[in-house]
Coordinates of C-alpha atoms in Angstrom, one line a residue:
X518 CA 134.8 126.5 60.3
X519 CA 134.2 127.7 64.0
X520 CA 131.0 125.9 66.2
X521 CA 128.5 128.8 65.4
X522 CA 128.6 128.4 61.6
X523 CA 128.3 124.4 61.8
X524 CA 125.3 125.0 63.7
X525 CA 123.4 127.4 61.5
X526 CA 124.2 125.1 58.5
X527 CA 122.5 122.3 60.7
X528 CA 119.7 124.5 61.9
X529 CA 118.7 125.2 57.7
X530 CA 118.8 121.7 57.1
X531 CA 116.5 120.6 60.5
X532 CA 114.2 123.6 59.0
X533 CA 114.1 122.4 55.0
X534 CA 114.2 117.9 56.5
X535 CA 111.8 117.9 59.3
X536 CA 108.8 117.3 57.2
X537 CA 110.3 114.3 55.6
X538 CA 111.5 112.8 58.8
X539 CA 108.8 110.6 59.7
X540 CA 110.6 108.1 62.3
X541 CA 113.1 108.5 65.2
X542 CA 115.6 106.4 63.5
X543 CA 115.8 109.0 60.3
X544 CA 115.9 111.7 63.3
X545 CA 118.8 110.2 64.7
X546 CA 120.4 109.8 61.0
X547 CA 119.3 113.3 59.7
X548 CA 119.6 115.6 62.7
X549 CA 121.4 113.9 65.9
X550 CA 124.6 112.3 63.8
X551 CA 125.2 115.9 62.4
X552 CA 125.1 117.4 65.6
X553 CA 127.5 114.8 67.2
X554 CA 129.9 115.5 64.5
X555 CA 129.5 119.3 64.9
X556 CA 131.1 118.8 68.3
X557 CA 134.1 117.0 66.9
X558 CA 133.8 113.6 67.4
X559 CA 134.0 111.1 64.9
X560 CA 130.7 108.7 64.4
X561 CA 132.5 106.2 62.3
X562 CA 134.8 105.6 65.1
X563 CA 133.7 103.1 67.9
X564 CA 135.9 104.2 70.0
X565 CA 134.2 107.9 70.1
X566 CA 130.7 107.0 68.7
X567 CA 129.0 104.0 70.4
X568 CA 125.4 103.3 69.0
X569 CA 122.9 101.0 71.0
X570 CA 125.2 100.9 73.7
X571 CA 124.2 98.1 76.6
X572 CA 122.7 99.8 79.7
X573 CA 121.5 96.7 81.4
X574 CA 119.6 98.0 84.6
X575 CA 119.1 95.2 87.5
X576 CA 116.6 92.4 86.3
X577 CA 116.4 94.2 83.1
X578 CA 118.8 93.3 80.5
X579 CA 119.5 94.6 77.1
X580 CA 118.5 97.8 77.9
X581 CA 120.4 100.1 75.4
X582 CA 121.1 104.2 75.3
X583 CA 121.3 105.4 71.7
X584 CA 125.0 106.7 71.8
X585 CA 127.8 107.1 74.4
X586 CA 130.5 109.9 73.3
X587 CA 134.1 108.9 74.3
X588 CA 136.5 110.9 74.9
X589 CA 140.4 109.2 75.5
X590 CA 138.4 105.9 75.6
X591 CA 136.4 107.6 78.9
X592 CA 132.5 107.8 78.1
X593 CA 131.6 111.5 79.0
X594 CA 128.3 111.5 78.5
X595 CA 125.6 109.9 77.1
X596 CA 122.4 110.5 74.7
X597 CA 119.0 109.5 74.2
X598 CA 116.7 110.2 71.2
X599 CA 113.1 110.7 70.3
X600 CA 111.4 112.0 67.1
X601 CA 111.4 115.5 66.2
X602 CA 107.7 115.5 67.0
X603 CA 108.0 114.4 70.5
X604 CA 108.5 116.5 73.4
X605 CA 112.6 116.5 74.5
X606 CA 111.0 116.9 78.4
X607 CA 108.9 114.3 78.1
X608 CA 111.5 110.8 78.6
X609 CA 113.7 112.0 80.7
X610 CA 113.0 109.0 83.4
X611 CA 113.8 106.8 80.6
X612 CA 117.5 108.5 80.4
X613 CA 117.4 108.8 84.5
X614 CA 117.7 105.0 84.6
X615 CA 120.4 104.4 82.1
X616 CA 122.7 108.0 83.6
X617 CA 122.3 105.8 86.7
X618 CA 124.5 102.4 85.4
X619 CA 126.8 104.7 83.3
X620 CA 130.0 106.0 84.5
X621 CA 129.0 109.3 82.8
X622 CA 128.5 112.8 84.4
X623 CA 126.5 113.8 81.7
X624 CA 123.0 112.5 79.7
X625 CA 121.8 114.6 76.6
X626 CA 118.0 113.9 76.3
X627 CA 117.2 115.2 72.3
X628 CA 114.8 115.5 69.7
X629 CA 117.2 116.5 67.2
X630 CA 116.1 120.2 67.4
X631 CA 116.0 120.4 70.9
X632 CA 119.1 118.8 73.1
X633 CA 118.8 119.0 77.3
X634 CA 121.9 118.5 79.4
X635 CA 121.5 117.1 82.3
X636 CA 124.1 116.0 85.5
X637 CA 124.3 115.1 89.0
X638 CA 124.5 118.3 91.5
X639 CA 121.9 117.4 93.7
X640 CA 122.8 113.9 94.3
X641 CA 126.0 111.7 93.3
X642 CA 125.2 109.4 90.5
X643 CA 121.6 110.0 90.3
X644 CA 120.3 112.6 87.7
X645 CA 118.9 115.6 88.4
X646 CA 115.1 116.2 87.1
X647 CA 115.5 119.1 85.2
X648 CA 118.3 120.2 83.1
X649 CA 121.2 122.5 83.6
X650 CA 121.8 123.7 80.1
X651 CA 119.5 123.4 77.2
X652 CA 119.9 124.5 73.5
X653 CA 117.2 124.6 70.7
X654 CA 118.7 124.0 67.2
X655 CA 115.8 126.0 65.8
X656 CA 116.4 129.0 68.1
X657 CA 120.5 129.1 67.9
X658 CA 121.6 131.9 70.8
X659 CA 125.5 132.9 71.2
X660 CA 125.3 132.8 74.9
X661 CA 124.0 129.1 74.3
X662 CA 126.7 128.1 71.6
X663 CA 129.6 129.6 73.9
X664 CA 128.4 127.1 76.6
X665 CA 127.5 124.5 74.2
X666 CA 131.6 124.4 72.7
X667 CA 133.0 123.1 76.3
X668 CA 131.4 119.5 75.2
X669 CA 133.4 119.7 71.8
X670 CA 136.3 117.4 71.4
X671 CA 139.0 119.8 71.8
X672 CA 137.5 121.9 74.4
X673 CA 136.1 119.3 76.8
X674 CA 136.7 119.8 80.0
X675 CA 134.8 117.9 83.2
X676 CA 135.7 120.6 85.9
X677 CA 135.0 123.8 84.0
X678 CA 131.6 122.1 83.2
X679 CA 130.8 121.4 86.0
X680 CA 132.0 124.2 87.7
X681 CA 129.5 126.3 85.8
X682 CA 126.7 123.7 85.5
X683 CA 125.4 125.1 88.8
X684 CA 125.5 128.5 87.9
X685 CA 123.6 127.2 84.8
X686 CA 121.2 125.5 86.6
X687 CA 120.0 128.1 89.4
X688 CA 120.4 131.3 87.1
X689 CA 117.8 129.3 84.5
X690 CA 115.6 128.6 87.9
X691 CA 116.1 132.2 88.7
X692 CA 114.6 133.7 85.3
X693 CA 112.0 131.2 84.6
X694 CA 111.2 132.6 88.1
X695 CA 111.6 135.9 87.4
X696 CA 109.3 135.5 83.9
X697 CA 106.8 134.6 86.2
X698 CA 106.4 137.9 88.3
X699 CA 106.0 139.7 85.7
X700 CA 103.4 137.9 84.0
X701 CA 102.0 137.9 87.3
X702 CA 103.4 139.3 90.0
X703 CA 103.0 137.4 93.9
X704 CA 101.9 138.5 96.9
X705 CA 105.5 138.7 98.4
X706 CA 107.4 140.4 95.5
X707 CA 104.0 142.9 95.1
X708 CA 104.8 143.8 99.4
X709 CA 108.2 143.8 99.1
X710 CA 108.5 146.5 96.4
X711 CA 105.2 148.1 98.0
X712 CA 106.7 147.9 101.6
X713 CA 110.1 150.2 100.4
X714 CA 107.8 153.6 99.5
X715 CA 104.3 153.0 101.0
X716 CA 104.0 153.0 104.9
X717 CA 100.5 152.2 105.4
X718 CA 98.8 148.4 106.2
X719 CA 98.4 146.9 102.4
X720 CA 94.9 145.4 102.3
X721 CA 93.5 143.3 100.5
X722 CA 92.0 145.5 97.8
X723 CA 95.5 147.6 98.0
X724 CA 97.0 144.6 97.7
X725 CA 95.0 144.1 94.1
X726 CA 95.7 147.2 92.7
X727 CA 99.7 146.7 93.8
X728 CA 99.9 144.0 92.1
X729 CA 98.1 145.3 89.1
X730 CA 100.6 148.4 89.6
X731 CA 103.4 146.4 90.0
X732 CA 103.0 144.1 86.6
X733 CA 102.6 147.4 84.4
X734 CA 105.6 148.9 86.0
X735 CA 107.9 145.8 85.3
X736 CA 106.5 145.3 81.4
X737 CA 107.2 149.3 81.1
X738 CA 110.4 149.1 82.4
X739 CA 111.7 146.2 80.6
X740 CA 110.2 147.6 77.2
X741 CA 111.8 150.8 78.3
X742 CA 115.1 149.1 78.0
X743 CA 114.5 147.1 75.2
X744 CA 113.5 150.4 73.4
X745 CA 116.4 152.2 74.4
X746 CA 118.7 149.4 73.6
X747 CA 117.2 149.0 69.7
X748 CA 117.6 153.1 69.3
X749 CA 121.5 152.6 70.2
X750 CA 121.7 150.0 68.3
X751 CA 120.2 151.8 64.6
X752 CA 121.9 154.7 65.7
X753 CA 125.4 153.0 65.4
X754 CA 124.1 151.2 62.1
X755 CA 122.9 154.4 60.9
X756 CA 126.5 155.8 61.0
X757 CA 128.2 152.6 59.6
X758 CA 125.3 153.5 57.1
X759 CA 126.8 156.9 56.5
X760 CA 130.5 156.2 56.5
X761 CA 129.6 153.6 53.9
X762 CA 127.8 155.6 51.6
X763 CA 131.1 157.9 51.9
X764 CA 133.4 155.7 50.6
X765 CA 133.8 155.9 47.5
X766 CA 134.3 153.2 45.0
X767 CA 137.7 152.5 43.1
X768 CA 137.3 153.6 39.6
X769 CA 139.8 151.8 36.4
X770 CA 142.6 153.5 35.6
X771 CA 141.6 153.7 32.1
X772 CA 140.5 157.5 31.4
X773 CA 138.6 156.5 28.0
X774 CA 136.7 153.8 30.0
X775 CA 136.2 156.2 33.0
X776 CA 133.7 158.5 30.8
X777 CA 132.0 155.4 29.5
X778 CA 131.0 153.9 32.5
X779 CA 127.3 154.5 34.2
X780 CA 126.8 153.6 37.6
X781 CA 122.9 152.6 37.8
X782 CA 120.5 153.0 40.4
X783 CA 119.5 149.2 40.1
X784 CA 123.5 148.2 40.5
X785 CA 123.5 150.4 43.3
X786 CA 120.3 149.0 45.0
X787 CA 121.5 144.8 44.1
X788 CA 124.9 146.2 46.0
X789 CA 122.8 147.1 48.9
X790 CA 121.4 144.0 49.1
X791 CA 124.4 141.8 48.9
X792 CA 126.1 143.8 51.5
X793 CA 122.9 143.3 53.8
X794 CA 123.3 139.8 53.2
X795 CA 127.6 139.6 54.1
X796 CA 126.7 141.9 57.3
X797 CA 125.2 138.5 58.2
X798 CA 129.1 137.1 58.3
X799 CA 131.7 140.5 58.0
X800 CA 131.7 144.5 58.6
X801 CA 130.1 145.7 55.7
X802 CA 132.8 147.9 55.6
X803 CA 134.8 145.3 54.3
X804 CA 132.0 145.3 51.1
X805 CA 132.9 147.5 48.3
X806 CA 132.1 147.6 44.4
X807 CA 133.9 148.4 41.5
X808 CA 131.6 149.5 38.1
X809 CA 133.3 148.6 34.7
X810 CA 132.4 148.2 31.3
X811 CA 131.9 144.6 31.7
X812 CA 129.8 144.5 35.1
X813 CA 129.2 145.7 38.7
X814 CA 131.8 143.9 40.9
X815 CA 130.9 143.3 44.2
X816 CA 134.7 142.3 46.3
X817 CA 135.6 141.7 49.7
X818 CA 138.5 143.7 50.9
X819 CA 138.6 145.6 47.7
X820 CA 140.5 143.0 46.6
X821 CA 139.8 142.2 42.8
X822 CA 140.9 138.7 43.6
X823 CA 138.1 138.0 45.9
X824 CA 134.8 138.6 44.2
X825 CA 132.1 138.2 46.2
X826 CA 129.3 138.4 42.7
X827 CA 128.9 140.2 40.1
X828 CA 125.5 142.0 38.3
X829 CA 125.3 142.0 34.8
X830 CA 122.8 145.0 34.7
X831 CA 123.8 146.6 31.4
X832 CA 121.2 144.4 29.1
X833 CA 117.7 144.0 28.9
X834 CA 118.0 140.6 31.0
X835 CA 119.8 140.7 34.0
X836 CA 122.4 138.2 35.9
X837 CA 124.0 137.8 38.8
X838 CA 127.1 135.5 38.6
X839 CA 128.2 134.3 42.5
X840 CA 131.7 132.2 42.5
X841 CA 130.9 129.5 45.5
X842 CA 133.7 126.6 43.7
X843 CA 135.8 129.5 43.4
X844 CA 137.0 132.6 41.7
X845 CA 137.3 131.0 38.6
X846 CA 134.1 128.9 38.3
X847 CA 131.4 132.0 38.2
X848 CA 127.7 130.4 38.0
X849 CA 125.1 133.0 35.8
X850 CA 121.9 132.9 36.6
X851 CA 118.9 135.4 35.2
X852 CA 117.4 137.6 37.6
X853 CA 113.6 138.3 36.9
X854 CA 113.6 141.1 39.8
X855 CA 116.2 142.5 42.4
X856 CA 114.4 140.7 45.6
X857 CA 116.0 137.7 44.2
X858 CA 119.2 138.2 44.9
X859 CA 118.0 137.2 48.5
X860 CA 117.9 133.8 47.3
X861 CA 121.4 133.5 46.7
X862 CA 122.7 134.2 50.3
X863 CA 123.8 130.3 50.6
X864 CA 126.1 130.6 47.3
X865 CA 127.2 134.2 48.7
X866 CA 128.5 133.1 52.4
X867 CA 129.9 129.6 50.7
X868 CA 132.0 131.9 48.4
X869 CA 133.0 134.3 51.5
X870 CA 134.5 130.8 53.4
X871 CA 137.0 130.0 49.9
X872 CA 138.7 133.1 51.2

């Protein structure tokens, strides 16, 4: 199962847990272990997984750092917990002194929804003050997981990190920058822009109404392009919309049955709504049903050996049998409306991984 579905399975369970988790330690148990696993190293193995590792820091002894990941019996990096509730910013001082006695080029400062990465560019050994990379279980992003998988077991590399930790590092500095002018543009980017068309002194009142000018012309531009870029993109799933609706479904070879079988509005509207649900994972083009006397089948690949669900529409009560231990092992359950067949996407994408 690659990184990015790991994750989403952890981020449900932070989502339906975090209410019950009422201390750091059940944070660590519930949340942080998970995660650590996710990457690929093993947290029944000592020499991977050390818990309450010793960090003794000059007069101070006993000092400990909730786990140091190994990797080839090297410690890689290290990382320090708090309770979901707590702020992940708000200790990173604490994890500043033990970075400093480790041999690691990496401290993880986490609140189990919310992990910081943190290293040394500015000075050797010492750890910088903010972090380079940051990614919020909660608020999963691709970009994020790509850069998140070069600190997995198999893909661990120290130079590649670091090599882009910088770029990290300055191009986040760069936007949070950035997010400011446009909420509220400065003096210097307002005269800068100003200065390239407008030849006259800028006064001070000009100077208000540029930078009033130049915050409305930034929000309109970038909701110009995020506007543009959502009209492409229901365009194209307009068309996959259309080709879909084209295809036509197999039919059984069996002419007597043929006249006998009624494909229903309702079968055709639950079929929708499963295939809205697989778009989450596969092309719906891969999504196809086939009506019989029996049921709607819903397959993947067209493939009658790979049901996805099936409805049961053709009585007054209604099913919809899902297959997540397998093709043989179909689980009916009574349906008192279509919208819930939303509530089965768990059993829907557990049966897409058995193939």
């Amino acid at each position: 199962m690659d990184l990015k579905i790991k994750l989403e399975q952890l981020q449900q369970k932070v989502v339906a847990l975090k209410d019950h988790i009422a201390t750091e330690e059940a944070t660590k148990n519930a949340f942080v272990m998970p995660f650590i696993q996710i990457l690929g190293y093993d947290i029944f193995n000592p020499t991977e997984v050390v818990p309450e590792h010793v960090c003794d820091i000059g007069t101070k002894k006993g000092e400990k750092v909730d786990y140091v990941i190994k990797n080839n019996d090297e410690p890689i990096f290290i990382i320090e917990c708090k309770h979901w509730k707590e702020n992940a910013d708000a200790h990173n001082s604490q994890l500043h002194r033990y970075y400093h006695v480790s041999k690691t080029r990496f401290g993880v400062l986490t609140n189990g929804i919310i992990y910081n990465f943190y290293t040394d560019l500015e000075k050797p050994n010492i750890m910088d003050e903010k972090p380079f990379f940051t990614i919020n279980i909660e608020d999963l992003k691709d970009s994020s997981i790509k850069i998140l998988e070069s600190f997995t077991k198999k893909d661990y590399n120290l130079e590649n990190i670091l090599d882009s930790a910088e770029a990290l590092k300055y191009i986040k500095a760069i936007r949070k920058e950035f997010e400011k002018e446009i909420e509220t543009p400065s003096d210097e980017i307002v005269k800068l822009l100003v200065s390239r068309f407008f030849d006259k002194p800028i006064t001070a009142s000009r100077l208000v109404s540029f930078k009033e000018y130049t915050k409305k012309a930034l929000t309109t531009s970038i909701n110009e392009s995020i506007s543009f870029r959502l009209k492409s993109a229901l365009s194209i799933n307009e068309q996959i919309e259309k080709q879909d609706d084209e295809v036509k479904a197999p039919q059984p070879i069996d002419d007597n049955n043929d006249s006998k079988i009624v494909t229903t509005e309702e079968e055709l509207e639950g079929f929708q709504i499963v295939k809205a649900i697989m778009r989450e994972k596969i092309p719906s083009t891969r999504i196809v049903y086939r009506d019989t006397l029996s049921y709607f089948g819903i397959l993947l690949d067209d493939n009658n050996r790979k049901p996805l669900c099936r409805l049961h529409f053709n009585t007054a009560n209604k099913y919809i049998e899902t297959f997540p231990n397998g093709k043989d092992s179909g689980e009916k359950v009574l349906l008192n409306n279509l919208d819930e067949i939303y509530n089965f996407r768990e059993e829907l994408h557990k049966t897409l991984e058995n193939y």
